[in-house]
């Protein structure tokens, strides 16, 4: 799909990042075009009325289609960007209870619409960050999303499960991270986009040229650039005082160590390390507890849907309550409420010590262990011996593969700063990119952001940005090509092949 010219490869579109959003966009750019299916009316009659005569989803008037969302009885996401909430609602018209099988979107194969493109990602296989197993965790950690919400168009997770295991996928399955990685790797081949994906390759030196962009690391020119590199590429490193603890052996889920594992963090990543730890491993857990100001994301986890995360949250809540009891006896495993099986699976009473709102003030390494001094929220100081550190307070990313001038185009006076000599040209976070995405997904001329760079990190919310970007990238006037007319878009034409998302 790329053309060679004077030793420099030329392609219409380059996508940086080989995760799910890059693959969704590639699927569209290969000529699979999304249409609203008016024969399956959306539960929101107003949205159905707006789309039934204009079902092509490539060129959407988002403001017009979404201007009634806040007043609608349909549970549109209030957290996602409107374009992402819209496409999620169309693909899963039954809301959060929908596995994605009863969809309102059909995909027509129209090869004449294909756009030449290449995907470059540093992950060794298609899937981006999903291919990693974060340090201190096990591959069988379950996802937060149900399988139906992790599916990409043309080949669903359920279809992959049926092919691999020879049996239907149980409803509302939360697959393991490993299973999702295997699905995403198989997806590229199954839908025929693998020839456009270059894995294990890091992009750098991207500059704007006279007629588009030049990718210095690969000697490639392109007309349009898609940023799909994500906002979770690296864990936030420990502060300097804690760096000696990184010299200790990493956390091991396989065998317990005599001294406790020190876990610092309040969210899902910290919970994943605790869940993955050996059942006999003692744990010291330092976390922020500010439920009224900055609650842990674990608080929203229902005990029936997410029992393991609800259990960790209950342990944290109990630890805070105990700390505030004056001379009170230490309470047993149950902190009130219904029993959670995960809480009964280990001796948490002896193996878990939660210490909220605590600061590490000193670290002394000694024979493969460390003595850490901790200042509690009441000012008292205690010491604990630890064998390893899991510092999991969040993740971040950079766009330092772009030139300074190109990043200045994107961020203007709000450009993240850093020391490029150390490889840090300024970190970007969800908040940084969300503010930019609210102004438009075309963040500067011919440069688009998709996936978690829009501030929406769930796969289910990747469709909107990808379809929006594809509409800008592909030819806009379908009527001039092959005799297509607007009133035929709602039905399957003789030259189209349909897939249901």
XYZ file of C-alpha atoms in Angstrom:
501
model
C 0.000 0.000 0.000
C 3.035 2.245 0.394
C 4.987 3.576 -2.552
C 8.760 3.821 -2.896
C 10.116 7.135 -4.151
C 13.821 8.033 -4.366
C 14.692 5.753 -1.465
C 12.013 7.251 0.773
C 8.753 5.407 1.371
C 5.613 7.451 0.844
C 2.222 6.578 2.301
C -0.947 8.581 2.765
C -1.379 7.965 6.508
C 0.989 6.943 9.306
C -0.477 5.751 12.612
C 1.834 5.846 15.644
C 0.881 3.093 18.092
C -0.303 -0.479 17.486
C -3.030 -0.800 20.101
C -6.792 -1.366 19.702
C -7.623 2.129 18.431
C -4.966 1.892 15.715
C -6.443 -1.434 14.608
C -10.012 -0.099 14.540
C -8.874 2.781 12.356
C -6.882 0.433 10.119
C -9.964 -1.762 9.679
C -11.887 1.268 8.426
C -9.048 2.493 6.216
C -8.954 -0.942 4.593
C -12.426 -0.144 3.255
C -14.829 -1.339 5.959
C -17.309 1.501 6.249
C -19.713 1.919 9.218
C -23.407 2.553 8.593
C -26.334 2.957 10.946
C -28.824 0.132 10.412
C -32.313 1.697 10.436
C -33.863 -1.775 10.331
C -32.726 -2.116 13.940
C -33.976 1.174 15.399
C -32.022 2.591 18.295
C -33.951 2.693 21.617
C -33.598 6.476 21.559
C -36.259 7.451 18.971
C -34.790 10.923 18.517
C -31.370 9.555 17.599
C -33.021 7.053 15.257
C -34.922 9.853 13.554
C -31.718 11.825 13.044
C -29.848 8.897 11.495
C -32.396 6.849 9.560
C -32.141 8.957 6.396
C -28.416 9.676 6.779
C -26.969 6.377 7.961
C -23.369 6.820 6.762
C -21.350 7.247 9.961
C -18.115 8.563 8.453
C -19.147 12.228 8.327
C -21.159 12.927 11.442
C -22.543 16.221 12.690
C -21.752 15.405 16.305
C -23.263 18.587 17.717
C -26.566 17.914 15.964
C -26.680 14.217 16.852
C -25.672 14.662 20.493
C -27.461 17.875 21.444
C -30.282 15.978 23.158
C -28.142 13.484 25.101
C -28.426 15.204 28.483
C -32.238 15.199 28.301
C -32.551 11.673 26.930
C -33.739 8.698 28.956
C -31.136 6.563 27.199
C -28.035 6.153 29.412
C -25.488 7.962 27.251
C -22.074 8.186 28.854
C -21.529 11.551 30.498
C -17.809 10.915 30.977
C -16.788 10.174 27.365
C -16.416 12.657 24.531
C -19.733 13.095 22.681
C -18.428 11.369 19.540
C -17.228 8.410 21.600
C -20.459 8.247 23.600
C -22.476 8.347 20.361
C -20.712 5.444 18.645
C -20.696 3.395 21.839
C -24.466 3.878 22.082
C -24.933 2.793 18.468
C -22.742 -0.281 18.772
C -24.254 -1.223 22.151
C -27.813 0.142 21.983
C -28.820 -1.672 25.169
C -26.344 0.292 27.243
C -23.974 -1.209 29.798
C -26.011 -4.424 29.900
C -25.296 -5.032 26.220
C -22.641 -7.505 25.124
C -22.479 -5.823 21.721
C -24.242 -8.621 19.831
C -27.440 -6.638 19.200
C -25.804 -3.739 17.413
C -27.135 -0.864 15.381
C -23.991 -0.563 13.239
C -23.203 -2.560 10.121
C -19.853 -2.588 8.365
C -19.878 -2.649 4.552
C -16.769 -3.687 2.702
C -16.136 -1.010 0.084
C -12.551 -1.542 -1.112
C -12.689 1.481 -3.394
C -12.714 3.588 -0.207
C -9.456 2.145 1.146
C -6.679 4.552 2.121
C -2.993 3.633 2.132
C -1.544 3.600 5.625
C 1.074 2.066 7.899
C 0.969 1.417 11.645
C 4.125 1.581 13.766
C 4.156 0.429 17.394
C 6.836 -0.595 19.858
C 4.792 -3.531 21.188
C 6.086 -6.844 19.837
C 2.654 -7.856 18.571
C -0.585 -6.040 17.711
C -2.311 -4.904 20.886
C -0.164 -2.112 22.256
C -0.015 -1.960 26.031
C -2.297 -5.007 26.291
C 0.670 -7.148 25.291
C 2.469 -6.271 28.528
C 2.181 -7.982 31.891
C 2.962 -5.194 34.370
C 5.638 -6.013 36.915
C 4.263 -7.631 40.040
C 1.072 -8.861 38.375
C -0.048 -12.110 36.777
C -1.452 -12.544 33.238
C -4.731 -13.920 34.596
C -5.784 -10.593 36.120
C -9.307 -9.974 34.846
C -10.256 -6.932 32.814
C -12.628 -4.267 34.070
C -14.660 -4.447 30.863
C -16.793 -7.346 29.724
C -15.606 -9.192 26.630
C -18.284 -7.598 24.466
C -16.922 -4.162 25.319
C -13.407 -5.213 24.293
C -14.377 -6.451 20.835
C -13.121 -4.816 17.656
C -15.142 -4.699 14.407
C -15.179 -7.653 12.043
C -13.974 -10.287 14.513
C -15.357 -10.202 18.044
C -13.873 -11.591 21.215
C -16.752 -14.092 21.330
C -15.884 -15.333 17.834
C -12.250 -15.705 18.848
C -13.222 -17.615 21.994
C -15.412 -19.955 19.939
C -12.596 -20.547 17.455
C -9.943 -21.211 20.116
C -11.972 -23.134 22.706
C -14.699 -24.675 20.577
C -17.491 -23.440 22.842
C -19.562 -20.263 23.230
C -18.300 -17.480 25.445
C -20.365 -17.267 28.666
C -22.377 -14.042 28.907
C -20.763 -11.093 30.666
C -17.322 -12.658 30.843
C -14.469 -10.576 32.214
C -11.565 -12.126 30.306
C -8.004 -12.205 31.556
C -5.482 -9.689 30.329
C -3.620 -12.555 28.663
C -6.763 -13.636 26.785
C -7.308 -10.099 25.511
C -3.694 -9.881 24.330
C -4.117 -13.157 22.435
C -7.363 -11.923 20.885
C -5.846 -8.636 19.732
C -2.854 -10.432 18.225
C -5.189 -12.763 16.319
C -7.493 -9.924 15.278
C -5.062 -8.302 12.863
C -4.678 -11.515 10.874
C -8.352 -12.474 11.077
C -9.612 -9.242 9.501
C -6.752 -8.870 7.030
C -4.937 -5.774 8.300
C -1.677 -7.350 9.477
C 0.245 -6.298 6.362
C -0.149 -2.658 7.439
C 1.206 -3.173 10.965
C 4.890 -2.872 11.893
C 5.453 -4.199 15.419
C 8.482 -3.772 17.663
C 9.373 -0.457 16.044
C 9.798 2.849 17.843
C 9.013 6.031 15.964
C 11.066 9.194 16.427
C 12.032 12.352 14.593
C 8.591 13.243 13.234
C 8.627 16.676 11.613
C 6.277 18.614 9.383
C 7.509 18.836 5.814
C 6.433 20.985 2.892
C 3.827 18.469 1.708
C 3.033 16.571 4.889
C 5.263 14.859 7.434
C 8.623 13.116 7.519
C 9.198 10.183 9.902
C 12.937 10.417 10.491
C 13.343 7.071 12.251
C 11.909 5.207 9.253
C 12.672 7.531 6.315
C 8.969 7.742 5.472
C 6.839 10.619 4.275
C 3.079 10.812 4.783
C 0.263 13.240 4.169
C -1.615 12.774 7.453
C -0.487 11.683 10.907
C -2.493 9.775 13.520
C -1.321 9.726 17.138
C -2.486 6.505 18.810
C 0.404 6.032 21.227
C -1.738 6.252 24.370
C -1.306 7.970 27.718
C -0.298 4.922 29.767
C 3.058 3.909 28.280
C 5.102 4.253 31.482
C 4.526 3.996 35.196
C 5.176 7.200 37.102
C 8.582 6.582 38.738
C 9.186 6.849 42.493
C 10.452 10.106 43.936
C 14.224 10.265 44.583
C 14.002 9.212 48.244
C 12.403 5.924 47.212
C 14.813 5.090 44.387
C 17.021 2.835 46.585
C 13.980 0.570 46.979
C 14.034 -0.081 43.230
C 17.328 -1.932 43.780
C 15.447 -4.621 45.701
C 14.185 -7.697 43.823
C 10.884 -6.996 42.016
C 7.624 -8.312 43.487
C 7.134 -12.025 42.841
C 3.639 -13.526 42.554
C 5.208 -16.998 42.548
C 6.804 -17.262 45.987
C 6.430 -15.230 49.178
C 9.342 -13.415 50.778
C 9.876 -13.270 54.501
C 9.720 -9.471 54.698
C 6.586 -7.656 53.534
C 6.007 -6.278 50.052
C 5.553 -2.496 50.129
C 2.753 -1.368 47.808
C 2.249 2.371 47.268
C -0.884 3.389 45.372
C -4.646 3.772 45.691
C -6.077 2.548 42.404
C -6.468 -0.468 40.157
C -2.758 -0.965 39.500
C -2.042 -1.179 43.221
C -4.955 -3.562 43.661
C -3.658 -5.723 40.797
C -0.308 -6.149 42.557
C -2.019 -7.113 45.819
C -4.383 -9.516 44.041
C -1.468 -11.080 42.134
C 0.734 -11.515 45.195
C 1.278 -14.937 46.735
C -1.479 -15.742 49.278
C 1.145 -15.997 52.031
C 2.966 -12.780 51.128
C 2.737 -10.117 53.810
C 1.818 -6.717 52.416
C 2.242 -3.167 53.653
C -0.065 -0.925 51.660
C 0.398 2.850 51.687
C -2.470 4.709 50.029
C -4.266 8.036 49.947
C -7.634 8.089 51.659
C -9.635 11.197 50.781
C -13.119 9.843 49.976
C -14.771 13.254 49.965
C -12.151 14.982 47.799
C -10.281 12.364 45.778
C -11.873 8.931 46.257
C -10.123 5.792 45.109
C -11.513 4.493 41.791
C -11.977 1.169 43.586
C -14.927 2.674 45.426
C -17.154 2.263 42.364
C -16.537 -1.504 42.134
C -19.642 -3.539 42.974
C -18.891 -6.656 45.085
C -20.764 -8.926 42.675
C -19.257 -7.587 39.446
C -15.749 -6.854 40.723
C -15.351 -8.867 43.933
C -11.559 -8.708 44.046
C -11.423 -4.912 43.688
C -14.303 -4.418 46.107
C -12.379 -6.562 48.589
C -9.228 -4.437 48.332
C -11.302 -1.289 48.790
C -12.905 -2.786 51.870
C -9.459 -3.591 53.299
C -8.385 0.012 52.713
C -11.541 1.366 54.320
C -11.100 -0.918 57.300
C -7.465 0.160 57.713
C -8.488 3.812 57.782
C -11.236 3.103 60.319
C -8.843 1.189 62.566
C -6.293 3.978 62.457
C -8.910 6.411 63.699
C -10.104 4.207 66.545
C -8.537 5.301 69.799
C -7.265 2.325 71.716
C -9.853 0.156 69.986
C -9.293 -3.561 69.364
C -8.236 -4.678 65.912
C -11.277 -5.833 63.977
C -11.640 -9.089 62.111
C -11.639 -9.641 58.331
C -15.149 -8.376 57.733
C -15.607 -4.637 57.724
C -19.370 -4.781 57.604
C -21.626 -5.440 54.656
C -21.975 -8.668 52.733
C -19.170 -11.190 52.700
C -16.868 -11.137 49.659
C -15.364 -14.546 48.801
C -12.010 -12.984 47.912
C -11.755 -11.676 51.475
C -12.187 -15.217 52.747
C -9.481 -16.597 50.442
C -6.517 -15.325 52.473
C -5.494 -14.496 55.999
C -5.741 -10.765 55.447
C -5.839 -10.122 59.195
C -2.204 -11.173 59.533
C -0.870 -10.523 56.031
C -2.260 -7.085 55.134
C -1.368 -3.820 56.857
C -2.974 -0.770 55.325
C -1.470 2.589 56.293
C -3.410 5.517 54.796
C -2.080 9.022 54.166
C 1.479 8.121 55.091
C 4.827 9.478 53.884
C 8.072 7.505 53.575
C 10.716 9.703 55.223
C 13.817 7.494 55.118
C 15.110 4.343 53.425
C 18.021 2.176 54.561
C 19.062 -0.835 52.463
C 20.405 -3.844 54.310
C 21.185 -7.303 52.896
C 18.552 -7.456 50.169
C 15.918 -5.806 52.351
C 15.177 -2.258 53.419
C 14.153 -0.475 56.585
C 11.701 2.312 55.808
C 10.600 5.052 58.174
C 6.997 6.155 57.799
C 5.340 9.343 59.039
C 1.677 8.668 59.756
C -1.109 11.161 59.174
C -1.087 12.084 62.878
C 2.640 12.887 62.744
C 3.873 9.771 64.513
C 6.788 7.840 63.015
C 7.044 4.073 62.651
C 9.540 1.749 60.928
C 8.933 -1.329 58.808
C 11.205 -3.838 57.084
C 10.298 -4.550 53.457
C 11.598 -6.911 50.783
C 10.321 -5.203 47.637
C 8.538 -2.131 46.314
C 5.558 -1.806 43.982
C 5.172 1.905 43.289
C 1.899 2.126 41.358
C 0.495 5.638 41.594
C -0.400 6.043 37.936
C 0.902 6.009 34.389
C 1.821 8.673 31.873
C 3.250 9.131 28.403
C 5.066 11.564 26.157
C 4.795 12.762 22.595
C 8.549 13.257 22.368
C 8.647 11.342 19.092
C 7.305 14.579 17.598
C 9.570 17.542 16.911
C 9.440 20.528 19.239
C 7.774 22.591 16.528
C 5.097 19.980 15.909
C 4.338 19.648 19.612
C 4.182 23.430 19.851
C 1.545 23.378 17.107
C -0.518 20.963 19.182
C -0.200 22.529 22.621
C 0.627 26.177 21.922
C 1.392 28.013 25.142
C 0.382 24.953 27.178
C 3.086 22.636 25.833
C 4.324 20.130 28.458
C 7.927 20.867 29.382
C 10.790 18.599 30.351
C 14.439 17.782 29.845
C 14.835 16.370 26.341
C 18.436 15.514 27.161
C 17.159 12.797 29.484
C 14.564 11.589 26.997
C 11.762 13.502 28.734
C 10.300 16.239 26.574
C 7.296 16.686 28.807
C 4.809 14.179 30.138
C 1.209 14.148 29.009
C -1.686 12.852 31.080
C -5.370 12.180 30.588
C -6.136 15.704 31.777
C -3.606 17.236 29.379
C -4.979 15.440 26.348
C -8.644 15.713 27.335
C -8.385 19.488 27.369
C -6.888 19.353 23.888
C -9.429 16.809 22.600
C -12.331 19.004 23.683
C -11.130 21.523 21.104
C -11.171 18.854 18.385
C -9.537 15.534 17.530
C -7.637 17.183 14.686
C -5.185 18.775 17.108
C -3.316 20.616 14.383
C -3.503 20.578 10.602
C -3.588 16.922 9.391
C -2.675 15.536 12.842
C -5.352 13.543 14.709
C -5.498 11.878 18.120
C -7.427 8.663 18.806
C -7.703 6.117 21.610
C -6.714 7.050 25.141
C -4.995 10.216 23.879
C -8.529 11.648 23.643
C -8.926 11.117 27.394
C -11.209 8.071 26.998
C -9.215 4.988 27.915
C -11.766 2.189 27.428
C -11.761 0.259 24.146
C -15.534 0.686 23.849
C -14.997 4.447 23.555
C -12.301 4.184 20.875
C -14.764 3.737 18.003
C -15.965 7.325 17.905
C -12.588 8.968 17.494
C -11.486 6.366 14.957
C -14.583 6.810 12.798
C -14.308 10.593 13.060
C -10.652 10.504 11.983
C -11.399 8.046 9.175
C -14.088 10.357 7.845
C -11.528 13.139 7.604
C -8.916 10.880 6.033
C -11.038 9.134 3.421
C -12.663 10.670 0.389
C -15.763 12.577 1.459
C -17.926 12.437 -1.646
C -19.180 8.869 -2.005
C -21.837 9.893 -4.493
C -19.285 10.468 -7.246
C -17.833 7.000 -6.866
C -19.434 3.920 -8.359
C -22.941 5.312 -8.603
C -23.761 5.332 -4.885
C -26.646 7.567 -3.925
C -27.657 8.832 -0.515
C -31.002 7.061 -0.295
C -29.320 3.670 -0.852
C -27.029 3.961 2.159
C -29.533 2.375 4.504
C -29.604 -0.921 2.644
C -27.048 -3.435 1.465
C -26.058 -2.611 -2.103
C -24.988 -5.143 -4.700
C -21.386 -3.956 -4.412
C -21.184 -3.956 -0.629
C -20.481 -6.758 1.785
C -21.876 -6.393 5.306
C -20.458 -7.323 8.677
C -22.205 -6.660 11.942
C -19.968 -5.016 14.586
